[in-house]
PDB file of C-alpha atoms in Angstrom:
ATOM      1  CA  UNK Z 183     120.056  80.929  88.436  1.00 42.00           C
ATOM      2  CA  UNK Z 184     123.669  82.430  88.452  1.00 38.00           C
ATOM      3  CA  UNK Z 185     124.100  85.264  91.122  1.00 36.00           C
ATOM      4  CA  UNK Z 186     125.536  87.394  88.621  1.00 32.00           C
ATOM      5  CA  UNK Z 187     122.422  87.151  86.446  1.00 35.00           C
ATOM      6  CA  UNK Z 188     120.045  87.758  89.550  1.00 35.00           C
ATOM      7  CA  UNK Z 189     122.198  91.140  90.088  1.00 32.00           C
ATOM      8  CA  UNK Z 190     121.765  92.089  86.142  1.00 36.00           C
ATOM      9  CA  UNK Z 191     118.303  91.145  86.169  1.00 38.00           C
ATOM     10  CA  UNK Z 192     117.533  93.090  89.545  1.00 36.00           C
ATOM     11  CA  UNK Z 193     119.145  96.091  88.013  1.00 39.00           C
ATOM     12  CA  UNK Z 194     117.115  95.846  84.630  1.00 37.00           C
ATOM     13  CA  UNK Z 195     113.757  95.706  86.576  1.00 38.00           C
ATOM     14  CA  UNK Z 196     114.698  98.397  89.037  1.00 37.00           C
ATOM     15  CA  UNK Z 197     115.600 100.860  86.302  1.00 37.00           C
ATOM     16  CA  UNK Z 198     112.331  99.454  84.801  1.00 40.00           C
ATOM     17  CA  UNK Z 199     110.204 100.110  87.707  1.00 39.00           C
ATOM     18  CA  UNK Z 200     111.555 103.241  89.050  1.00 38.00           C
ATOM     19  CA  UNK Z 201     111.534 104.671  85.806  1.00 37.00           C
ATOM     20  CA  UNK Z 202     108.172 103.720  84.505  1.00 39.00           C
ATOM     21  CA  UNK Z 203     106.564 104.948  87.716  1.00 36.00           C
ATOM     22  CA  UNK Z 204     108.541 108.472  87.547  1.00 37.00           C
ATOM     23  CA  UNK Z 205     107.118 108.882  84.012  1.00 35.00           C
ATOM     24  CA  UNK Z 206     103.773 108.584  84.800  1.00 37.00           C
ATOM     25  CA  UNK Z 207     103.670 111.172  87.500  1.00 36.00           C
ATOM     26  CA  UNK Z 208     103.932 114.459  85.716  1.00 37.00           C
ATOM     27  CA  UNK Z 209     102.143 116.865  88.283  1.00 38.00           C
ATOM     28  CA  UNK Z 210     103.563 114.496  91.436  1.00 43.00           C
ATOM     29  CA  UNK Z 211     106.839 113.178  91.827  1.00 46.00           C
ATOM     30  CA  UNK Z 212     107.551 109.316  92.522  1.00 54.00           C
ATOM     31  CA  UNK Z 213     109.031 108.518  95.676  1.00 54.00           C
ATOM     32  CA  UNK Z 214     112.469 108.704  95.116  1.00 59.00           C
ATOM     33  CA  UNK Z 215     113.303 106.055  98.127  1.00 66.00           C
ATOM     34  CA  UNK Z 216     111.842 103.579  95.998  1.00 66.00           C
ATOM     35  CA  UNK Z 217     115.180 103.761  93.718  1.00 65.00           C
ATOM     36  CA  UNK Z 218     116.749 102.217  96.783  1.00 72.00           C
ATOM     37  CA  UNK Z 219     114.573  99.055  97.702  1.00 75.00           C
ATOM     38  CA  UNK Z 220     114.872  95.782  96.185  1.00 76.00           C
ATOM     39  CA  UNK Z 221     112.884  94.826  93.317  1.00 76.00           C
ATOM     40  CA  UNK Z 222     110.262  91.819  94.004  1.00 82.00           C
ATOM     41  CA  UNK Z 223     108.977  90.301  91.482  1.00 84.00           C
ATOM     42  CA  UNK Z 224     106.235  87.263  91.434  1.00 92.00           C
ATOM     43  CA  UNK Z 225     104.558  85.549  88.491  1.00 96.00           C
ATOM     44  CA  UNK Z 226     103.770  81.669  87.574  1.00 97.00           C
ATOM     45  CA  UNK Z 227     106.526  81.867  84.913  1.00 97.00           C
ATOM     46  CA  UNK Z 228     109.809  83.184  84.028  1.00 95.00           C
ATOM     47  CA  UNK Z 229     111.401  82.988  80.711  1.00 96.00           C
ATOM     48  CA  UNK Z 230     114.917  84.293  80.330  1.00 93.00           C
ATOM     49  CA  UNK Z 231     117.036  84.591  76.823  1.00 95.00           C
ATOM     50  CA  UNK Z 232     120.119  85.687  78.215  1.00 92.00           C
ATOM     51  CA  UNK Z 233     121.812  86.129  74.364  1.00 93.00           C
ATOM     52  CA  UNK Z 234     119.077  88.523  73.418  1.00 93.00           C
ATOM     53  CA  UNK Z 235     118.559  90.069  76.862  1.00 92.00           C
ATOM     54  CA  UNK Z 236     114.626  89.320  77.292  1.00 94.00           C
ATOM     55  CA  UNK Z 237     113.072  88.579  80.313  1.00 93.00           C
ATOM     56  CA  UNK Z 238     109.312  87.249  80.069  1.00 96.00           C
ATOM     57  CA  UNK Z 239     107.158  86.990  83.209  1.00 95.00           C
ATOM     58  CA  UNK Z 240     103.985  85.534  82.910  1.00 97.00           C
ATOM     59  CA  UNK Z 241     100.674  84.733  85.111  1.00 97.00           C
ATOM     60  CA  UNK Z 242      99.598  87.284  87.618  1.00 95.00           C
ATOM     61  CA  UNK Z 243     102.662  89.323  87.492  1.00 95.00           C
ATOM     62  CA  UNK Z 244     103.276  91.502  90.656  1.00 91.00           C
ATOM     63  CA  UNK Z 245     106.328  93.808  90.539  1.00 84.00           C
ATOM     64  CA  UNK Z 246     106.983  96.041  93.872  1.00 82.00           C
ATOM     65  CA  UNK Z 247     109.660  98.007  95.015  1.00 81.00           C
ATOM     66  CA  UNK Z 248     109.354 100.381  97.809  1.00 82.00           C
ATOM     67  CA  UNK Z 249     105.915 102.121  97.531  1.00 82.00           C
ATOM     68  CA  UNK Z 250     105.942 100.982  93.641  1.00 80.00           C
ATOM     69  CA  UNK Z 251     103.595  98.230  92.558  1.00 85.00           C
ATOM     70  CA  UNK Z 252     103.314  97.178  88.898  1.00 85.00           C
ATOM     71  CA  UNK Z 253     100.369  94.514  87.835  1.00 93.00           C
ATOM     72  CA  UNK Z 254      99.784  92.347  84.680  1.00 96.00           C
ATOM     73  CA  UNK Z 255      99.243  89.287  83.085  1.00 97.00           C
ATOM     74  CA  UNK Z 256     102.557  89.798  81.542  1.00 97.00           C
ATOM     75  CA  UNK Z 257     105.578  91.643  82.146  1.00 94.00           C
ATOM     76  CA  UNK Z 258     108.295  91.496  79.114  1.00 94.00           C
ATOM     77  CA  UNK Z 259     111.629  93.756  79.466  1.00 86.00           C
ATOM     78  CA  UNK Z 260     114.311  93.963  77.019  1.00 88.00           C
ATOM     79  CA  UNK Z 261     117.353  95.653  76.889  1.00 87.00           C
ATOM     80  CA  UNK Z 262     119.230  97.018  73.867  1.00 89.00           C
ATOM     81  CA  UNK Z 263     122.913  96.960  73.557  1.00 89.00           C
ATOM     82  CA  UNK Z 264     123.541 100.250  75.249  1.00 88.00           C
ATOM     83  CA  UNK Z 265     121.986  99.200  78.586  1.00 81.00           C
ATOM     84  CA  UNK Z 266     118.416 100.906  78.173  1.00 80.00           C
ATOM     85  CA  UNK Z 267     115.717  98.841  79.221  1.00 78.00           C
ATOM     86  CA  UNK Z 268     112.081  98.788  77.781  1.00 85.00           C
ATOM     87  CA  UNK Z 269     109.228  97.078  79.396  1.00 84.00           C
ATOM     88  CA  UNK Z 270     105.569  96.582  78.546  1.00 93.00           C
ATOM     89  CA  UNK Z 271     103.169  95.242  81.020  1.00 94.00           C
ATOM     90  CA  UNK Z 272      99.839  93.584  79.496  1.00 97.00           C
ATOM     91  CA  UNK Z 273      96.697  92.600  80.498  1.00 94.00           C
ATOM     92  CA  UNK Z 274      93.673  90.529  79.110  1.00 91.00           C
ATOM     93  CA  UNK Z 275      90.447  90.213  78.598  1.00 89.00           C
ATOM     94  CA  UNK Z 276      88.691  92.751  80.555  1.00 92.00           C
ATOM     95  CA  UNK Z 277      91.384  93.345  82.850  1.00 94.00           C
ATOM     96  CA  UNK Z 278      94.030  95.952  83.172  1.00 97.00           C
ATOM     97  CA  UNK Z 279      97.586  96.212  83.669  1.00 96.00           C
ATOM     98  CA  UNK Z 280      98.342  98.999  86.472  1.00 93.00           C
ATOM     99  CA  UNK Z 281     100.892 100.529  88.458  1.00 86.00           C
ATOM    100  CA  UNK Z 282     100.844 102.555  91.742  1.00 85.00           C
ATOM    101  CA  UNK Z 283     102.963 104.586  93.818  1.00 81.00           C
ATOM    102  CA  UNK Z 284     103.225 106.811  96.209  1.00 78.00           C
ATOM    103  CA  UNK Z 285     104.123 110.605  95.769  1.00 74.00           C
ATOM    104  CA  UNK Z 286     107.646 112.173  96.972  1.00 70.00           C
ATOM    105  CA  UNK Z 287     107.129 113.237 100.602  1.00 72.00           C
ATOM    106  CA  UNK Z 288     103.551 112.081 101.358  1.00 76.00           C
ATOM    107  CA  UNK Z 289     102.330 109.110 103.038  1.00 78.00           C
ATOM    108  CA  UNK Z 290      98.830 108.681 102.050  1.00 82.00           C
ATOM    109  CA  UNK Z 291      99.322 110.116  98.185  1.00 80.00           C
ATOM    110  CA  UNK Z 292      99.499 107.926  95.328  1.00 84.00           C
ATOM    111  CA  UNK Z 293      99.827 108.003  91.524  1.00 81.00           C
ATOM    112  CA  UNK Z 294      97.960 105.288  89.864  1.00 86.00           C
ATOM    113  CA  UNK Z 295      97.360 104.255  86.210  1.00 87.00           C
ATOM    114  CA  UNK Z 296      95.788 101.444  84.143  1.00 94.00           C
ATOM    115  CA  UNK Z 297      95.568 100.284  80.669  1.00 96.00           C
ATOM    116  CA  UNK Z 298      95.463  97.285  78.418  1.00 96.00           C
ATOM    117  CA  UNK Z 299      99.243  97.869  77.639  1.00 95.00           C
ATOM    118  CA  UNK Z 300     102.071 100.307  79.392  1.00 91.00           C
ATOM    119  CA  UNK Z 301     105.400 100.543  77.850  1.00 89.00           C
ATOM    120  CA  UNK Z 302     108.285 102.464  79.110  1.00 81.00           C
ATOM    121  CA  UNK Z 303     111.256 103.507  77.122  1.00 83.00           C
ATOM    122  CA  UNK Z 304     114.374 104.299  79.400  1.00 76.00           C
ATOM    123  CA  UNK Z 305     116.419 105.671  76.533  1.00 81.00           C
ATOM    124  CA  UNK Z 306     113.619 108.306  75.693  1.00 83.00           C
ATOM    125  CA  UNK Z 307     112.143 108.678  78.993  1.00 73.00           C
ATOM    126  CA  UNK Z 308     108.901 108.158  77.677  1.00 82.00           C
ATOM    127  CA  UNK Z 309     105.824 106.046  79.136  1.00 81.00           C
ATOM    128  CA  UNK Z 310     102.936 104.974  76.998  1.00 90.00           C
ATOM    129  CA  UNK Z 311      99.370 103.670  78.045  1.00 91.00           C
ATOM    130  CA  UNK Z 312      97.295 101.916  75.251  1.00 94.00           C
ATOM    131  CA  UNK Z 313      93.657 101.198  74.979  1.00 92.00           C
ATOM    132  CA  UNK Z 314      91.207 102.096  78.170  1.00 92.00           C
ATOM    133  CA  UNK Z 315      94.266 104.302  79.275  1.00 94.00           C
ATOM    134  CA  UNK Z 316      93.866 106.437  82.513  1.00 93.00           C
ATOM    135  CA  UNK Z 317      96.310 108.372  85.221  1.00 88.00           C
ATOM    136  CA  UNK Z 318      95.135 109.245  88.209  1.00 87.00           C
ATOM    137  CA  UNK Z 319      97.329 111.822  90.728  1.00 81.00           C
ATOM    138  CA  UNK Z 320      95.602 112.760  93.772  1.00 79.00           C
ATOM    139  CA  UNK Z 321      92.235 114.308  92.441  1.00 84.00           C
ATOM    140  CA  UNK Z 322      93.711 114.878  89.330  1.00 87.00           C
ATOM    141  CA  UNK Z 323      92.465 112.606  86.007  1.00 91.00           C
ATOM    142  CA  UNK Z 324      93.615 111.721  82.363  1.00 90.00           C
ATOM    143  CA  UNK Z 325      91.992 109.358  80.438  1.00 93.00           C
ATOM    144  CA  UNK Z 326      91.772 108.240  76.639  1.00 93.00           C
ATOM    145  CA  UNK Z 327      92.804 106.002  74.312  1.00 92.00           C
ATOM    146  CA  UNK Z 328      96.242 106.669  74.557  1.00 93.00           C
ATOM    147  CA  UNK Z 329      98.682 108.452  76.864  1.00 91.00           C
ATOM    148  CA  UNK Z 330     102.036 109.441  76.370  1.00 88.00           C
ATOM    149  CA  UNK Z 331     104.127 111.115  79.252  1.00 79.00           C
ATOM    150  CA  UNK Z 332     107.453 112.571  78.234  1.00 76.00           C
ATOM    151  CA  UNK Z 333     109.427 112.249  81.584  1.00 66.00           C
ATOM    152  CA  UNK Z 334     111.954 114.677  80.388  1.00 70.00           C
ATOM    153  CA  UNK Z 335     109.746 117.477  78.967  1.00 73.00           C
ATOM    154  CA  UNK Z 336     107.095 116.774  81.528  1.00 66.00           C
ATOM    155  CA  UNK Z 337     104.490 117.207  78.915  1.00 76.00           C
ATOM    156  CA  UNK Z 338     101.169 114.878  78.376  1.00 79.00           C
ATOM    157  CA  UNK Z 339      99.333 113.824  74.802  1.00 89.00           C
ATOM    158  CA  UNK Z 340      96.180 112.226  75.339  1.00 91.00           C
ATOM    159  CA  UNK Z 341      94.430 110.821  72.214  1.00 91.00           C
ATOM    160  CA  UNK Z 342      91.131 109.064  71.367  1.00 87.00           C
ATOM    161  CA  UNK Z 343      90.873 106.288  69.511  1.00 80.00           C
ATOM    162  CA  UNK Z 344      92.000 106.517  65.529  1.00 77.00           C
ATOM    163  CA  UNK Z 345      88.799 106.387  63.406  1.00 69.00           C
ATOM    164  CA  UNK Z 346      86.302 107.066  66.130  1.00 71.00           C
ATOM    165  CA  UNK Z 347      83.512 109.341  65.416  1.00 66.00           C
ATOM    166  CA  UNK Z 348      83.605 113.159  66.043  1.00 66.00           C
ATOM    167  CA  UNK Z 349      81.886 113.983  69.109  1.00 65.00           C
ATOM    168  CA  UNK Z 350      81.028 110.304  70.174  1.00 66.00           C
ATOM    169  CA  UNK Z 351      81.243 110.144  73.946  1.00 64.00           C
ATOM    170  CA  UNK Z 352      83.835 107.177  73.622  1.00 66.00           C
ATOM    171  CA  UNK Z 353      85.894 109.317  71.360  1.00 72.00           C
ATOM    172  CA  UNK Z 354      86.396 111.982  73.688  1.00 84.00           C
ATOM    173  CA  UNK Z 355      89.799 112.327  76.261  1.00 89.00           C
ATOM    174  CA  UNK Z 356      88.611 113.580  79.487  1.00 90.00           C
ATOM    175  CA  UNK Z 357      90.869 115.418  81.996  1.00 88.00           C
ATOM    176  CA  UNK Z 358      89.514 116.083  85.917  1.00 92.00           C
ATOM    177  CA  UNK Z 359      92.027 118.807  87.552  1.00 89.00           C
ATOM    178  CA  UNK Z 360      91.348 119.740  91.063  1.00 89.00           C
ATOM    179  CA  UNK Z 361      91.705 123.312  92.015  1.00 89.00           C
ATOM    180  CA  UNK Z 362      94.982 123.583  94.305  1.00 77.00           C
ATOM    181  CA  UNK Z 363      95.564 125.677  97.183  1.00 72.00           C
ATOM    182  CA  UNK Z 364      98.583 127.976  97.989  1.00 63.00           C
ATOM    183  CA  UNK Z 365     101.533 125.808  98.595  1.00 59.00           C
ATOM    184  CA  UNK Z 366     100.258 122.744  97.264  1.00 58.00           C
ATOM    185  CA  UNK Z 367     101.727 121.028  94.271  1.00 56.00           C
TER     186      UNK Z 367
END
């Protein structure tokens, strides 16, 4: 692998990793210092298509950058002509793709999430979690079939499965919101 390729791949993944976790943490800001840390990726296999700007990591994929960790069976990172990255982390079987990152200004509070598929679009700054989706920050938690977070407007959208029967326990979205004391975010 050429040195210049490693730099572009590192930039691509650093943008994906930090942006993805910043996007997932609506009530909590992701650790800003993570952006300055190197991106480390472990996988059983890597396929690079430089012409189409596609990097595919497969097999027990672990991306880490500072306090950020993303895990999945597969991670596909693409880059468009304008330099914006899209990332898709997936899992197979009963496993879920996961992320975890320390909240800004804390030493022991994390934002965590999981879903069968986690997508991030750096152009729109939207994160999408599909199927068995859950995001937790402190004691607060949202879950549903689909979770979308818009980092620009700081809004969540949580929906149930399409075609599910209204009122059925599996068709409901859920949120647990802890009371906040004065001075707590």
